[in-house]
Coordinates of C-alpha atoms in Angstrom, one line a residue:
X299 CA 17.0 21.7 8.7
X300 CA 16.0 22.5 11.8
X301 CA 18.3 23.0 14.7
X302 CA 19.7 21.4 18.3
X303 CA 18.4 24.8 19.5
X304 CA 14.6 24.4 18.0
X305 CA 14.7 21.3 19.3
X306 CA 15.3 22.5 22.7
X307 CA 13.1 25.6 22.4
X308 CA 10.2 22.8 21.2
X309 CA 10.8 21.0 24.4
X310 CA 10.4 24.4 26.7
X311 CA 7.8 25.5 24.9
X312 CA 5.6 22.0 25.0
X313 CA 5.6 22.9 28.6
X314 CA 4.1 25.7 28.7
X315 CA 1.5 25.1 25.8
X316 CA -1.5 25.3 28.4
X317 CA -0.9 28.7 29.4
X318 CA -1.0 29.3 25.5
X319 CA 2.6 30.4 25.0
X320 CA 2.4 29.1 21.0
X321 CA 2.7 30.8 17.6
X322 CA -0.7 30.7 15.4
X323 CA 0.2 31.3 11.6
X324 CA -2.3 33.0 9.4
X325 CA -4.8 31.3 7.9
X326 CA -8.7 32.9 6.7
X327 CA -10.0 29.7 8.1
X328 CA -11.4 28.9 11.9
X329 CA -8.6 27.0 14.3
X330 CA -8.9 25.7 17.8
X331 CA -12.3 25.7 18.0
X332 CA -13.3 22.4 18.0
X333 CA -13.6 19.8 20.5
X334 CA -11.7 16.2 20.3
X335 CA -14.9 14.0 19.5
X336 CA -15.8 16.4 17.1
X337 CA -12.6 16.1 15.6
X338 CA -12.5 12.2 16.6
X339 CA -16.3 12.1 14.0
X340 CA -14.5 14.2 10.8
X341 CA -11.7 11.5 11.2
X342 CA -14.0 8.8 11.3
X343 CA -16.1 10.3 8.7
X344 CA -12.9 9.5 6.3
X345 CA -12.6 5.8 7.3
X346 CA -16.3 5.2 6.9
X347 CA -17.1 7.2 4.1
X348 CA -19.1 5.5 1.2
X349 CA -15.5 4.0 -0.2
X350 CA -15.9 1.0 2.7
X351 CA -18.6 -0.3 0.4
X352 CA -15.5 -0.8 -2.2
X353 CA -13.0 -2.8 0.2
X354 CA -14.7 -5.9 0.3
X355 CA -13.7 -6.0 -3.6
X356 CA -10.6 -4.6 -3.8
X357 CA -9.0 -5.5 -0.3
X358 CA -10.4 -9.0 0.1
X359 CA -10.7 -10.2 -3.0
X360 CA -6.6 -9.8 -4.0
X361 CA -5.7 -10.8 -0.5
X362 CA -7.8 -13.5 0.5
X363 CA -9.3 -14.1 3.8
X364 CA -5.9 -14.6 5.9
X365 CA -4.5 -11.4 4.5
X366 CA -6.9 -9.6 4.6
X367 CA -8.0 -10.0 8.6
X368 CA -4.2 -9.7 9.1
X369 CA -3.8 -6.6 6.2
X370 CA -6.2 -4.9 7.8
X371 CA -5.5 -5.3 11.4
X372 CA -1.7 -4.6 10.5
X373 CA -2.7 -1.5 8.6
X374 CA -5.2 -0.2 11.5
X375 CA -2.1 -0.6 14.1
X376 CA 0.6 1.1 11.7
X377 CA -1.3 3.6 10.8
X378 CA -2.4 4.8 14.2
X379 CA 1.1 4.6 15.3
X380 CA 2.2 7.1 12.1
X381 CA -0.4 9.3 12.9
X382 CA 0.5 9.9 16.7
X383 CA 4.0 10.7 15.2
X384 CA 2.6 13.5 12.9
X385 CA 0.2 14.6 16.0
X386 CA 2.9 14.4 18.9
X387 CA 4.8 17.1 16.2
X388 CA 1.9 19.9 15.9
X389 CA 3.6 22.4 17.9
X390 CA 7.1 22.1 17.4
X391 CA 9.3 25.0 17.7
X392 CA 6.3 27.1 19.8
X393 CA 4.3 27.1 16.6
X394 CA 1.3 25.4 15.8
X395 CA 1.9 24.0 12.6
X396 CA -1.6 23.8 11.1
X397 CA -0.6 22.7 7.5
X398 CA 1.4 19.4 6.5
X399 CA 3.6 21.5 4.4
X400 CA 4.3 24.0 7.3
X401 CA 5.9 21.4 9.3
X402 CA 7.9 19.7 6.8
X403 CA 8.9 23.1 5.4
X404 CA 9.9 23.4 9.1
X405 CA 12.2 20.8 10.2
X406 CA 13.7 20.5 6.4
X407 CA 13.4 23.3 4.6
X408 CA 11.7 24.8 1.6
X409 CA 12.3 21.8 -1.1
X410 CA 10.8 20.1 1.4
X411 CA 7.6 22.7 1.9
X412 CA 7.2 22.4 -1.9
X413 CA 7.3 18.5 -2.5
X414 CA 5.0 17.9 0.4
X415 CA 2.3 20.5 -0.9
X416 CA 3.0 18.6 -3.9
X417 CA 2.3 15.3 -3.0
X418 CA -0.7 16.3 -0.7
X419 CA -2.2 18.1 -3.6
X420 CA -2.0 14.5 -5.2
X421 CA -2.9 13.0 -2.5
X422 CA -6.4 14.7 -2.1
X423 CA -7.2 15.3 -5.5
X424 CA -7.0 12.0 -6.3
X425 CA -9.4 11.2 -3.0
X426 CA -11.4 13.7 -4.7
X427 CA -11.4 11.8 -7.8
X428 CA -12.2 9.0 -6.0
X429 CA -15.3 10.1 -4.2
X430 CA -16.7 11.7 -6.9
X431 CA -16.2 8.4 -8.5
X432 CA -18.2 6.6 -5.8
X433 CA -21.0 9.6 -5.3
X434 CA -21.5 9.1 -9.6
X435 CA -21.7 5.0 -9.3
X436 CA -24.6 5.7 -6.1
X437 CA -26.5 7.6 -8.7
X438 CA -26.4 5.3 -11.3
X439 CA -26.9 2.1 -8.8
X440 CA -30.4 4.2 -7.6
X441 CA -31.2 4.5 -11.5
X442 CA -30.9 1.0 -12.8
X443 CA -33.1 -0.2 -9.8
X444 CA -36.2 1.2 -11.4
X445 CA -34.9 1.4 -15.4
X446 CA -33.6 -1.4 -18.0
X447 CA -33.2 0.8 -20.3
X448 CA -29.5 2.1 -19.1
X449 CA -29.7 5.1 -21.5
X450 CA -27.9 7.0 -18.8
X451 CA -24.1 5.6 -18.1
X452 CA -22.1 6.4 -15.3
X453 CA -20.3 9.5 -16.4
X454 CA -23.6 11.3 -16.9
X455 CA -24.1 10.5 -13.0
X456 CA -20.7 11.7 -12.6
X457 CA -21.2 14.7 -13.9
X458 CA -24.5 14.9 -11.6
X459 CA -22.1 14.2 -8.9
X460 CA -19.7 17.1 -9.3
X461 CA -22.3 19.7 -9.5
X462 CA -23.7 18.3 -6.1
X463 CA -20.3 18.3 -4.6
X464 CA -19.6 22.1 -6.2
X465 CA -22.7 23.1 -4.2
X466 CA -22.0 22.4 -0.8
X467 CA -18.5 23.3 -1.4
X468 CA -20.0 26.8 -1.8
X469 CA -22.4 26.6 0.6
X470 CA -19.7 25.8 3.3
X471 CA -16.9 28.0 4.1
X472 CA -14.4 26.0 6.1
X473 CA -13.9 22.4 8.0
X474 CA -15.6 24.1 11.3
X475 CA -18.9 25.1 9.8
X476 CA -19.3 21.3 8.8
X477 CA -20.5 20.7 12.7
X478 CA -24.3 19.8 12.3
X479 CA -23.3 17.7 8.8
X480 CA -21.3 15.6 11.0
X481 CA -24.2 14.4 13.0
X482 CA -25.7 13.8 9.1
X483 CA -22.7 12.5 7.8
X484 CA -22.5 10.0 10.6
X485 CA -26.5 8.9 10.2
X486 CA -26.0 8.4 6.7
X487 CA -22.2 6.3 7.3
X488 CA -24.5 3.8 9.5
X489 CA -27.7 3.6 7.0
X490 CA -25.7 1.9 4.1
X491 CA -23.5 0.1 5.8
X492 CA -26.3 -1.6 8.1
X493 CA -28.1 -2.0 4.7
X494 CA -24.8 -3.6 3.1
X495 CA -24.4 -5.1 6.3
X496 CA -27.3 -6.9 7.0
X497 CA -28.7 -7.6 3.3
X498 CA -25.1 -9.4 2.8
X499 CA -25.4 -11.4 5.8
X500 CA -28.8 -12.3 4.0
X501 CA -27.1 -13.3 0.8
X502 CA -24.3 -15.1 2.6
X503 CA -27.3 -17.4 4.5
X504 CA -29.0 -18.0 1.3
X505 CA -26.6 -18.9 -1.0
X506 CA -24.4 -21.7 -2.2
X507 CA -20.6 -22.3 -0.6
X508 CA -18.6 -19.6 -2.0
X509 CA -14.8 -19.7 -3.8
X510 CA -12.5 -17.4 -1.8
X511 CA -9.7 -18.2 -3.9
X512 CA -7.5 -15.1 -5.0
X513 CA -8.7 -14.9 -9.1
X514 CA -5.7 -14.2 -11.4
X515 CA -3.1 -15.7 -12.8
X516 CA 0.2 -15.5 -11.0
X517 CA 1.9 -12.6 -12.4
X518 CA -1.1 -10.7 -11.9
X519 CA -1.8 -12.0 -8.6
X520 CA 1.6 -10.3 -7.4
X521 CA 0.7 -6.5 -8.6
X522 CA -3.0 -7.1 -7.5
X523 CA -1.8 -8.4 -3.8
X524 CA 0.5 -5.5 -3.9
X525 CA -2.0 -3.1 -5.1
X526 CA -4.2 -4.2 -2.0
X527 CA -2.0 -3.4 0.2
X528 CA -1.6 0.4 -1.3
X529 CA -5.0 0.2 -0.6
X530 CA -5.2 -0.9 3.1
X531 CA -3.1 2.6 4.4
X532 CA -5.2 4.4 1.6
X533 CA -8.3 3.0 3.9
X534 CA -7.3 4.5 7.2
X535 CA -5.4 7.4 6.4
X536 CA -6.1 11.2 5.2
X537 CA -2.7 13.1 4.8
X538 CA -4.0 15.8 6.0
X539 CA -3.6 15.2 9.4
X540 CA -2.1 18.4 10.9
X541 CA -5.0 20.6 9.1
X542 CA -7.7 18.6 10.9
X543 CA -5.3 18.9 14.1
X544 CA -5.2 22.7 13.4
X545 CA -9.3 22.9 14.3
X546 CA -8.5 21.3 17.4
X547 CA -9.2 23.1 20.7
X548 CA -6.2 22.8 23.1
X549 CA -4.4 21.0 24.6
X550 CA -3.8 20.3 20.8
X551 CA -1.5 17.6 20.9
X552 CA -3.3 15.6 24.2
X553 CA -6.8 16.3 22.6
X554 CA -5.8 14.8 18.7
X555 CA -4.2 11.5 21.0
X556 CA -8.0 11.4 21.9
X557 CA -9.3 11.8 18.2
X558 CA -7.1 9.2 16.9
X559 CA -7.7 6.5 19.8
X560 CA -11.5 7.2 19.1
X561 CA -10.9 7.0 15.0
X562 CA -8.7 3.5 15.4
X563 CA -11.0 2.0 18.1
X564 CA -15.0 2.9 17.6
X565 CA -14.3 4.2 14.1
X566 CA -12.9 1.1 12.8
X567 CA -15.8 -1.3 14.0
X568 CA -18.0 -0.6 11.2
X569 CA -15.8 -0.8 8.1
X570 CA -14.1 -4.1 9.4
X571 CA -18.2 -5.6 10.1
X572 CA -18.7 -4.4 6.4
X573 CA -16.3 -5.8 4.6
X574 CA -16.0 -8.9 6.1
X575 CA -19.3 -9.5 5.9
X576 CA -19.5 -8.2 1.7
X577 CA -16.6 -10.6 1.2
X578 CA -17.7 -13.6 3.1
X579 CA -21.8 -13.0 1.5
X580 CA -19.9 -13.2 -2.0
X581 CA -16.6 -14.6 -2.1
X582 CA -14.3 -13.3 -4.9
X583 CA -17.4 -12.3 -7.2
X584 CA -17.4 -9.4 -4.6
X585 CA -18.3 -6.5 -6.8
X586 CA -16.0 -3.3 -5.7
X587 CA -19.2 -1.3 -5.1
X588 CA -20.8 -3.6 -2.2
X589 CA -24.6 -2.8 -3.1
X590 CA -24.3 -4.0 -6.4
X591 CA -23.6 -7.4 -5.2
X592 CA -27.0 -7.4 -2.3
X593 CA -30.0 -8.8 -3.1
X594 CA -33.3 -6.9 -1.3
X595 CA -36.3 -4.8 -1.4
X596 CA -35.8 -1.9 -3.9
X597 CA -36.7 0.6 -1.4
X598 CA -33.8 -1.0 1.2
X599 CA -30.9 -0.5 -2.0
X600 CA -32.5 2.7 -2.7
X601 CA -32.0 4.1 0.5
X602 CA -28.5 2.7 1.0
X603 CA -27.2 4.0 -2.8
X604 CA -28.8 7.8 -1.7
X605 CA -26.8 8.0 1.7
X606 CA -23.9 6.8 0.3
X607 CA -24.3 9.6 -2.3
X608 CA -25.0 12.2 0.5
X609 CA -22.1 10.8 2.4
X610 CA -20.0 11.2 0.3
X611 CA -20.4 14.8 -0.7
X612 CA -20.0 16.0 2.8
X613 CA -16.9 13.7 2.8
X614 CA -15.6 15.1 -0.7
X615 CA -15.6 18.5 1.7
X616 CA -13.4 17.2 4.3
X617 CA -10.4 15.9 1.8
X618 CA -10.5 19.5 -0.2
X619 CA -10.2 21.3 2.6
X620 CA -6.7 22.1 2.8
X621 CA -7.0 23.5 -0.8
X622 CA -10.0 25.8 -0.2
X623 CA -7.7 27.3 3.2
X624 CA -4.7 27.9 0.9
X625 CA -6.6 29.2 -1.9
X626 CA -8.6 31.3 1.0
X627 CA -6.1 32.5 2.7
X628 CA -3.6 33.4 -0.2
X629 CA -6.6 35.7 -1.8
X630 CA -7.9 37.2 1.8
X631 CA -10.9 35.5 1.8
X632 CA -12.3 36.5 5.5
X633 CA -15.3 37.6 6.6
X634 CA -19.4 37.0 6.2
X635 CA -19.4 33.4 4.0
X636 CA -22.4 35.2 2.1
X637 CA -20.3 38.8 1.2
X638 CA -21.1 39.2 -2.1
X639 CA -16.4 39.0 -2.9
X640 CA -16.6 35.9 -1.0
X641 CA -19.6 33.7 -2.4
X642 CA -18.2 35.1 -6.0
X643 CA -14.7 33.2 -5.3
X644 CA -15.8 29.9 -4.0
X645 CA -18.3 29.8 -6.9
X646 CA -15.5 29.9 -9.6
X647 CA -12.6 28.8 -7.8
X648 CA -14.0 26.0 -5.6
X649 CA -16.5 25.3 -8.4
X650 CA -13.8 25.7 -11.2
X651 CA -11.8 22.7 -8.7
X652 CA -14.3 20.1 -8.3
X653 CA -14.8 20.8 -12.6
X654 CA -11.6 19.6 -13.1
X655 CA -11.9 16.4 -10.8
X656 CA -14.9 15.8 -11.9
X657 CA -14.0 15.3 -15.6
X658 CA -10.7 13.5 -14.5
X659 CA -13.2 11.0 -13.2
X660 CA -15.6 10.7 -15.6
X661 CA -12.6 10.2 -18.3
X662 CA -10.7 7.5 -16.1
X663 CA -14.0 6.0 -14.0
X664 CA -11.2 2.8 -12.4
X665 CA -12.0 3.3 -8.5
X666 CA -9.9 0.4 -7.3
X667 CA -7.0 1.5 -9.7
X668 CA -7.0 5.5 -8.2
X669 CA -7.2 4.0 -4.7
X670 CA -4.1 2.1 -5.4
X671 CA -2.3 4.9 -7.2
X672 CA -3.1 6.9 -4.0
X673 CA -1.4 5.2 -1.7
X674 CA 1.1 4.6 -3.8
X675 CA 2.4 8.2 -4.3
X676 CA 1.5 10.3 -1.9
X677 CA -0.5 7.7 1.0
X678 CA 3.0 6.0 2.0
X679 CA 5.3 8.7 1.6
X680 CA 3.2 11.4 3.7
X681 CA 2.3 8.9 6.4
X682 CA 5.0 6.4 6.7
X683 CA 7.7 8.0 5.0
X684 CA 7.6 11.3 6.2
X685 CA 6.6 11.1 9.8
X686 CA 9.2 9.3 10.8
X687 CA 12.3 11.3 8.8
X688 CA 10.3 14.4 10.6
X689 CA 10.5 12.5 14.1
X690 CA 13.7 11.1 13.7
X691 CA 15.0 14.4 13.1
X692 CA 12.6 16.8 15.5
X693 CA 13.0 14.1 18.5
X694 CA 16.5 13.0 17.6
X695 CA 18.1 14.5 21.6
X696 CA 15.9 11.8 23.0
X697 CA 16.2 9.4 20.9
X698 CA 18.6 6.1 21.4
X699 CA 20.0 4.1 18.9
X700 CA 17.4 1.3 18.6
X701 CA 14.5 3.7 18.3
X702 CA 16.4 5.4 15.5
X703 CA 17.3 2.3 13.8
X704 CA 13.6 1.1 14.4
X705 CA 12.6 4.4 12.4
X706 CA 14.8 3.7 9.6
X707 CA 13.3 0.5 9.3
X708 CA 10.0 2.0 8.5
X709 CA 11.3 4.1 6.5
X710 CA 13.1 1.5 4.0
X711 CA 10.8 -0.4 4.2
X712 CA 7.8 2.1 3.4
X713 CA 9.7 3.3 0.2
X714 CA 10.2 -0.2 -1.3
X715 CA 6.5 -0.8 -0.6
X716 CA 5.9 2.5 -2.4
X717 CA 7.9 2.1 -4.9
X718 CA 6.1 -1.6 -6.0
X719 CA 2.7 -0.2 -5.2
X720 CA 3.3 2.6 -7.3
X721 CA 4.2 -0.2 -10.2
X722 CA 1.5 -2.4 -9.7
X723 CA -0.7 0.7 -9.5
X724 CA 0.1 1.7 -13.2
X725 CA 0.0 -1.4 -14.2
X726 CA -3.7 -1.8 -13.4
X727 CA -4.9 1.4 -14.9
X728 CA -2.5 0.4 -18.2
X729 CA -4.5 -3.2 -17.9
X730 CA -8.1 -1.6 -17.6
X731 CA -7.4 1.1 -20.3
X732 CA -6.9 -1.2 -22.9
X733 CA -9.7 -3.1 -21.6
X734 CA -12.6 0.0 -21.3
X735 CA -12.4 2.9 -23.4
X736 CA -12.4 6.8 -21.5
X737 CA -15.7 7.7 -20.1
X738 CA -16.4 4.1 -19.7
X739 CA -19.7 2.7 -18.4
X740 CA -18.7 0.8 -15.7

């Protein structure tokens, strides 16, 4: 546990963080060399990535239009406040702490280091799952347009998926060298969600009044409300907060309050027009993949399914990340990214990775149920959870009575909304397991 005098060297040593006085631990991949927009775009690439065309479905449809304006609204407020906790905490102790585990291992202790790398490992290989998920169900989407056949199901265009995502993991060395593929990442966000966008509004014009009552009965209305709202701080957060920070040119801690204001003010705006507009085009028949549910020109869906795909393999990159820097860094992978040693380990260990994920999600296709199992275990207690025990603790010479009280409150509260999200969350994948058999077509 860390001590009064940490504390009090953190406090010197934030002041004198311009002239550069910090700690830098090792690590084989690039840090501070980014700028805060750039930073600001790999954050927003995670809220707008292709899984916004899924919360129309499984946000909206369990909570209904009141909350889910106010679940989402609540969810982008908490979740910026959680996040400037982490960010305010990067240099603590006159050590940039460039890995989530580093700074719980920090101000707790080793069982701490270990059950954080734990849950992040969880955390992203389930967003991995996820995505993969998503970049498979944009393949198939693009085949069915011009086949009704349907001799292909989804986990062959899973499979597709991986390999896709295995190559630019390869081809990509760390979270810097993305640079240029944010710009195409970014294009690609805004082509399929003006497409869903605009061809929903169409639908919405067109068609009959909708029913935007909540579907279940009311047992199951309880663990699919509650699963929602797993998924509403799965939607805006990416536990891996103080890696992204790490890339971060300094000021570190002044520049990532720039990121995050830019990720929870413009970043936001096109996810909310999305998903509002998906649910209010189609009610509660809103599919959990938005373009399945738009009417248009073949070309227009076309289009819309192949960005989403692209998107979401430069997004995959983003979320393994902190995997590849461990794995890099533990087996002294520096140097040219084409050295022959170098392109030989990401090809079987990075490939070897996103083999494993991608069977996981072509055995268990259930994209609303992993979201929910997300935030469940590792979402709520990395975000909520953790940041403030870390703050409470790292801040607690400043702190007075009400603001620790205030941080206990999120606390509790965060674990009993874990806790029953990560009930309603196995519930749902028990429920659809007995209802599609593994590598289901879906």
């Amino acid at each position: 546990m860390v001590s009064e005098e940490d504390i009090e060297s953190y406090q010197n040593t934030l002041k004198t963080n311009n002239n550069g006085v910090v700690e830098v631990p090792e690590t084989a991949h690039q840090i501070s060399s980014d700028s805060w927009l750039q930073v600001g775009f790999v954050l927003t690439t995670g809220i707008n990535s292709a899984y916004v065309l899924g919360y129309s479905g499984t946000i909206m449809v369990p909570l209904g239009w009141i909350g889910g304006v106010v679940g989402l609204i609540l969810a982008t407020a908490v979740s910026l406040y959680a996040n400037t906790l982490i960010a305010k905490l990067h240099e603590m102790g006159g050590k940039r702490h460039i890995r989530y585990r580093d700074l719980a291992g920090y101000i707790y202790g080793e069982k701490m280091y270990g059950l954080t790398w734990g849950l992040q490992y969880a955390n992203l290989f389930m967003i991995n799952t996820g995505f993969i998920i998503l970049a498979g169900s944009a393949l198939k989407a693009v085949y069915v347009l011009y086949t009704d056949e349907h001799v292909m199901k989804l986990p062959y265009f899973i499979a597709m998926a991986g390999f896709v995502c295995a190559l630019f993991a390869i081809g990509i060395p760390h979270l810097s060298a993305l640079r240029i593929w944010l710009g195409f990442s970014t294009f690609f966000s805004l082509v399929y969600i003006t497409i869903a966008f605009v061809l929903s509004i169409k639908d919405g014009i067109q068609a009959p009044p909708r029913d935007y009552s909540i579907p279940g009965t009311s047992t199951s209305k309880i663990f699919t409300t509650i699963g929602a709202a797993a998924n509403l701080v799965f939607a805006f957060n990416t536990g891996m907060l103080p890696e992204i920070q790490a890339t971060i040119k300094q000021p570190v801690v002044k520049n990532m309050m720039k990121a995050l204001y830019f990720q929870f003010t413009v970043g936001v705006l096109p996810m909310y027009a999305v998903t509002f507009a998906g649910y209010w085009a189609y009610g509660s028949s809103t599919s959990t993949y938005l373009l399945n549910s738009v009417h248009g020109p073949v070309w227009v869906k076309t289009f819309g399914n192949i960005t989403a795909f692209l998107q979401t393999v430069i997004a995959l990159h983003i979320f393994a990340s902190p995997m590849y820097e461990y794995l890099d860094t533990k087996y002294g992978i520096k140097g040219s990214a084409l050295a022959p040693k170098n392109l030989g380990f990401r090809v079987c260990v990075r490939g070897g990775y996103l083999a494993i994920n991608t069977l996981v999600s072509a055995l268990l296709p259930f994209l609303g149920d992993f979201m929910s199992l997300t935030g469940a275990i590792s979402t709520f207690p990395l975000t909520f959870i953790l940041a403030n025990l870390m703050y409470i603790v790292a801040k607690r010479a400043q702190l007075n009575s009400l603001q620790k009280a205030w941080h206990w409150v999120n606390v509790i509260f965060f674990s009993c909304m874990s806790l029953a999200a990560l009930v309603a969350a196995l519930r749902l994948i028990s429920v659809d397991s007995k209802t599609y058999h593994v590598f289901a077509d879906l």
